[in-house]
Amino acid sequence: MGQVGSTLERRLEGKVAIVTGGARGMGAAMARRLVAEGAKVVIGDVLEAEGKELALDIGPDVLFVTLDVTSAQAWAQAVSAAGEAYGPVTVLVNNAGILAYGSVDVAAESDLRRVLDVNLVGPFLGIQAVVPTMREQGGGSIVNISSAAGLVGMASLGAYSSSKWGLRGLTKSAALDLGRDRIRVNSIHPGGVRTPMAAGAEDSAFAVYALPRIGEPEEIAAAVAYLASDDASFVTGAELAVDGGMVLGTLPPAG
């Protein structure tokens, strides 16, 4: 197989994508991968300086827009900006997310509401914003970035896990609602990934899993590119764990 971005791998030629939370971490890797495969990409984020710098670094096929995913108006402006710059949006990657730690018995109500607003309401509004354009274009692909915490329970992550389980459910319902419009909706469930959200995490923390290391942002980006492409034309409502086997459980003791 050739290098990403070669003629054989430009699977996303002609597609226009919005990637939320795209200024750094997994979102930045997704933007780079989608462009390498031929897409035009709009990075939406509240991190303006980082987002603008990344767009300049990647080149003319990337536009940065300030996007608060909890605002329907901001979503409408992002979709409009994408259309003016590159054409109708045919791929949406709902990647923006925040994390809050705390056992459920002591966690703040405000933390729960904020996490749900960004991690679940944001993707809901994003789907609503892009569906009219995708219908006009005869279809599209929506990729929701959930988490391994959306497949299994995790201690001290009640707010985050709730949001990611909710996103998993939203994905299933949206796949059913939009399938007749040839709009595919799938979710990806990363495990530990080397991003600012997992600052300081080392491979040793993942030694008990089937693939005993932390994941890299580019590995999640590769899964996004597949689901965004026509290679996944018969895939909808799926949940793809890209987690090194985290949700399988821990390895048995050696010997």
Coordinates of C-alpha atoms in Angstrom, one line a residue:
M1 CA 0.0 0.0 0.0
G2 CA 1.3 3.4 -0.9
Q3 CA 1.8 6.5 1.2
V4 CA -1.3 8.4 2.5
G5 CA -2.2 11.0 -0.1
S6 CA -1.0 9.0 -3.1
T7 CA -3.2 8.5 -6.1
L8 CA -4.4 5.2 -4.8
E9 CA -5.4 6.6 -1.4
R10 CA -7.1 9.9 -2.3
R11 CA -10.4 8.4 -1.2
L12 CA -11.9 11.7 -0.1
E13 CA -11.4 13.7 -3.3
G14 CA -14.3 16.1 -3.7
K15 CA -15.5 15.8 -0.2
V16 CA -15.9 18.8 2.2
A17 CA -15.5 18.0 5.9
I18 CA -16.1 19.8 9.2
V19 CA -14.0 18.6 12.1
T20 CA -14.9 19.9 15.5
G21 CA -12.3 20.2 18.2
G22 CA -9.8 20.2 15.3
A23 CA -7.2 22.6 16.6
R24 CA -5.1 20.1 18.4
G25 CA -4.8 16.4 19.5
M26 CA -7.0 13.9 17.7
G27 CA -8.9 16.6 15.8
A28 CA -5.6 18.0 14.3
A29 CA -4.6 14.5 13.2
M30 CA -8.0 14.0 11.6
A31 CA -7.7 17.2 9.7
R32 CA -4.3 16.3 8.4
R33 CA -5.4 12.8 7.3
L34 CA -8.6 14.0 5.6
V35 CA -6.7 16.6 3.6
A36 CA -4.0 14.0 2.7
E37 CA -6.7 11.8 1.3
G38 CA -8.1 14.7 -0.8
A39 CA -10.8 16.4 1.3
K40 CA -11.2 20.1 2.0
V41 CA -11.5 20.6 5.7
V42 CA -13.0 23.2 8.0
I43 CA -11.6 23.1 11.5
G44 CA -14.1 24.2 14.1
D45 CA -12.8 25.0 17.6
V46 CA -12.8 27.6 20.3
L47 CA -9.0 27.6 20.4
E48 CA -8.5 30.3 17.9
A49 CA -4.8 30.8 17.9
E50 CA -4.0 27.1 17.7
G51 CA -6.7 26.5 15.1
K52 CA -5.4 29.3 12.8
E53 CA -1.8 28.2 13.2
L54 CA -2.7 24.6 12.2
A55 CA -4.7 25.7 9.2
L56 CA -1.8 27.8 7.9
D57 CA 0.5 24.8 8.5
I58 CA -1.6 22.3 6.6
G59 CA -2.3 24.7 3.7
P60 CA -5.0 26.1 1.4
D61 CA -7.3 23.0 1.8
V62 CA -8.0 23.9 5.4
L63 CA -10.1 26.7 6.8
F64 CA -10.4 27.6 10.5
V65 CA -13.6 28.9 12.0
T66 CA -14.4 29.7 15.6
L67 CA -17.1 27.2 16.6
D68 CA -18.7 26.8 20.0
V69 CA -20.5 23.5 19.4
T70 CA -23.2 24.3 22.0
S71 CA -24.5 27.1 19.8
A72 CA -26.9 26.4 16.9
Q73 CA -26.1 29.8 15.4
A74 CA -22.3 29.1 15.5
W75 CA -23.0 25.8 13.7
A76 CA -25.0 27.5 11.0
Q77 CA -22.2 30.0 10.5
A78 CA -19.6 27.2 10.2
V79 CA -21.7 25.3 7.6
S80 CA -22.1 28.5 5.6
A81 CA -18.4 29.3 5.8
A82 CA -17.6 25.8 4.5
G83 CA -20.0 26.2 1.6
E84 CA -18.5 29.6 0.7
A85 CA -14.9 28.4 0.8
Y86 CA -15.1 24.8 -0.6
G87 CA -18.7 23.8 -1.3
P88 CA -21.4 21.8 0.4
V89 CA -20.5 19.8 3.5
T90 CA -20.6 16.1 3.0
V91 CA -18.6 14.9 6.0
L92 CA -19.0 15.8 9.6
V93 CA -16.7 14.6 12.4
N94 CA -18.1 15.4 15.8
N95 CA -14.8 15.3 17.7
A96 CA -15.0 18.2 20.2
G97 CA -15.2 17.0 23.8
I98 CA -14.4 17.8 27.4
L99 CA -13.7 15.7 30.4
A100 CA -14.7 16.0 34.1
Y101 CA -13.4 13.8 36.9
G102 CA -15.3 12.9 40.0
S103 CA -17.2 10.1 41.7
V104 CA -20.9 10.4 41.1
D105 CA -21.6 11.0 44.8
V106 CA -19.5 14.2 44.9
A107 CA -19.5 15.4 41.2
A108 CA -20.9 18.9 40.6
E109 CA -24.1 19.2 38.8
S110 CA -22.6 22.0 36.8
D111 CA -19.9 19.7 35.5
L112 CA -22.4 17.2 34.4
R113 CA -24.4 19.8 32.5
R114 CA -21.4 21.3 30.8
V115 CA -20.0 17.9 29.7
L116 CA -23.4 16.9 28.3
D117 CA -23.7 20.2 26.6
V118 CA -20.4 19.9 24.7
N119 CA -20.2 16.1 24.2
L120 CA -23.8 15.3 23.4
V121 CA -25.8 18.4 22.6
G122 CA -23.0 19.7 20.4
P123 CA -23.0 16.7 18.1
F124 CA -26.9 16.8 18.1
L125 CA -26.8 20.4 16.8
G126 CA -24.0 19.6 14.4
I127 CA -26.1 16.8 12.8
Q128 CA -29.1 19.1 12.5
A129 CA -26.9 21.8 10.9
V130 CA -25.4 19.6 8.1
V131 CA -28.3 17.3 7.2
P132 CA -30.1 19.8 4.8
T133 CA -26.9 20.2 2.8
M134 CA -26.1 16.4 2.8
R135 CA -29.7 15.7 1.6
E136 CA -29.2 18.1 -1.3
Q137 CA -26.0 16.4 -2.2
G138 CA -27.5 12.9 -2.1
G139 CA -25.8 11.7 1.0
G140 CA -22.9 12.1 3.4
S141 CA -21.0 10.7 6.3
I142 CA -21.2 11.7 10.0
V143 CA -18.6 10.3 12.4
N144 CA -19.2 10.8 16.1
I145 CA -16.2 10.4 18.3
S146 CA -17.4 8.6 21.4
S147 CA -15.0 6.8 23.7
A148 CA -14.2 3.4 25.2
A149 CA -16.1 5.0 28.2
G150 CA -19.1 4.9 25.9
L151 CA -18.9 1.1 25.8
V152 CA -18.0 0.2 29.4
G153 CA -18.4 1.9 32.7
M154 CA -15.4 3.8 34.1
A155 CA -14.9 4.9 37.7
S156 CA -14.9 8.7 38.4
L157 CA -16.0 9.5 34.9
G158 CA -19.8 9.6 35.4
A159 CA -20.4 12.8 33.5
Y160 CA -18.0 11.9 30.7
S161 CA -19.3 8.3 30.4
S162 CA -22.9 9.4 30.4
S163 CA -22.2 11.8 27.5
K164 CA -20.3 9.2 25.5
W165 CA -23.0 6.5 26.0
G166 CA -25.5 9.1 25.0
L167 CA -23.5 9.9 21.8
R168 CA -23.5 6.2 21.1
G169 CA -27.3 6.1 21.3
L170 CA -27.6 9.3 19.2
T171 CA -25.5 7.7 16.5
K172 CA -27.8 4.7 16.3
S173 CA -31.0 6.7 16.1
A174 CA -29.5 9.2 13.6
A175 CA -28.4 6.2 11.4
L176 CA -32.0 5.0 11.3
D177 CA -33.5 8.5 10.8
L178 CA -31.1 9.5 8.0
G179 CA -30.3 6.2 6.2
R180 CA -32.9 6.7 3.5
D181 CA -31.2 10.0 2.6
R182 CA -27.9 8.0 2.1
I183 CA -26.4 9.7 5.1
R184 CA -24.4 7.3 7.1
V185 CA -23.8 7.8 10.9
N186 CA -21.2 5.9 12.8
S187 CA -19.3 6.2 16.1
I188 CA -15.6 5.6 17.0
H189 CA -14.6 4.7 20.5
P190 CA -11.0 5.5 21.3
G191 CA -9.2 4.2 24.3
G192 CA -6.3 6.1 25.8
V193 CA -4.7 8.3 23.1
R194 CA -1.7 10.6 23.3
T195 CA -3.4 14.0 23.4
P196 CA -3.5 17.0 25.7
M197 CA -6.5 15.4 27.4
A198 CA -4.3 12.5 28.4
A199 CA -1.3 14.6 29.3
G200 CA 1.4 12.6 31.1
A201 CA 0.0 9.2 30.2
E202 CA 2.7 6.6 29.4
D203 CA 2.6 3.1 27.8
S204 CA 3.1 1.5 31.2
A205 CA -0.4 2.7 32.2
F206 CA -1.9 0.5 29.4
A207 CA 0.3 -2.6 30.0
V208 CA -2.7 -4.7 31.1
Y209 CA -4.5 -4.4 27.8
A210 CA -4.3 -6.6 24.7
L211 CA -2.2 -4.0 22.9
P212 CA -0.1 -2.8 25.8
R213 CA 0.5 0.9 24.9
I214 CA -1.2 4.2 24.5
G215 CA -2.8 5.0 21.1
E216 CA -1.7 7.7 18.7
P217 CA -3.9 10.4 17.3
E218 CA -3.1 9.2 13.8
E219 CA -4.6 5.8 14.5
I220 CA -7.9 7.4 15.3
A221 CA -7.6 9.6 12.2
A222 CA -7.2 6.5 10.0
A223 CA -10.5 5.1 11.3
V224 CA -12.2 8.5 10.6
A225 CA -10.9 8.5 7.1
Y226 CA -12.3 5.1 6.4
L227 CA -15.8 5.9 7.7
A228 CA -15.8 9.2 5.8
S229 CA -14.9 7.4 2.6
D230 CA -16.9 5.5 0.1
D231 CA -15.0 2.4 1.3
A232 CA -17.6 2.4 4.1
S233 CA -20.6 2.9 1.8
F234 CA -22.5 0.1 3.5
V235 CA -21.6 0.9 7.0
T236 CA -24.0 2.8 9.3
G237 CA -24.9 2.7 12.9
A238 CA -21.6 0.9 13.6
E239 CA -19.5 1.4 16.7
L240 CA -15.8 1.0 16.0
A241 CA -13.5 0.5 19.1
V242 CA -10.0 1.8 18.4
D243 CA -8.8 1.2 21.9
G244 CA -6.0 -1.4 21.8
G245 CA -8.4 -3.9 23.3
M246 CA -9.3 -1.8 26.4
V247 CA -13.0 -2.8 26.3
L248 CA -12.0 -6.5 26.1
G249 CA -10.8 -6.4 29.7
T250 CA -7.3 -6.9 31.2
L251 CA -4.8 -9.6 30.3
P252 CA -4.6 -12.6 32.6
P253 CA -1.5 -12.8 34.8
A254 CA 1.5 -14.3 33.1
G255 CA 2.5 -17.9 33.8

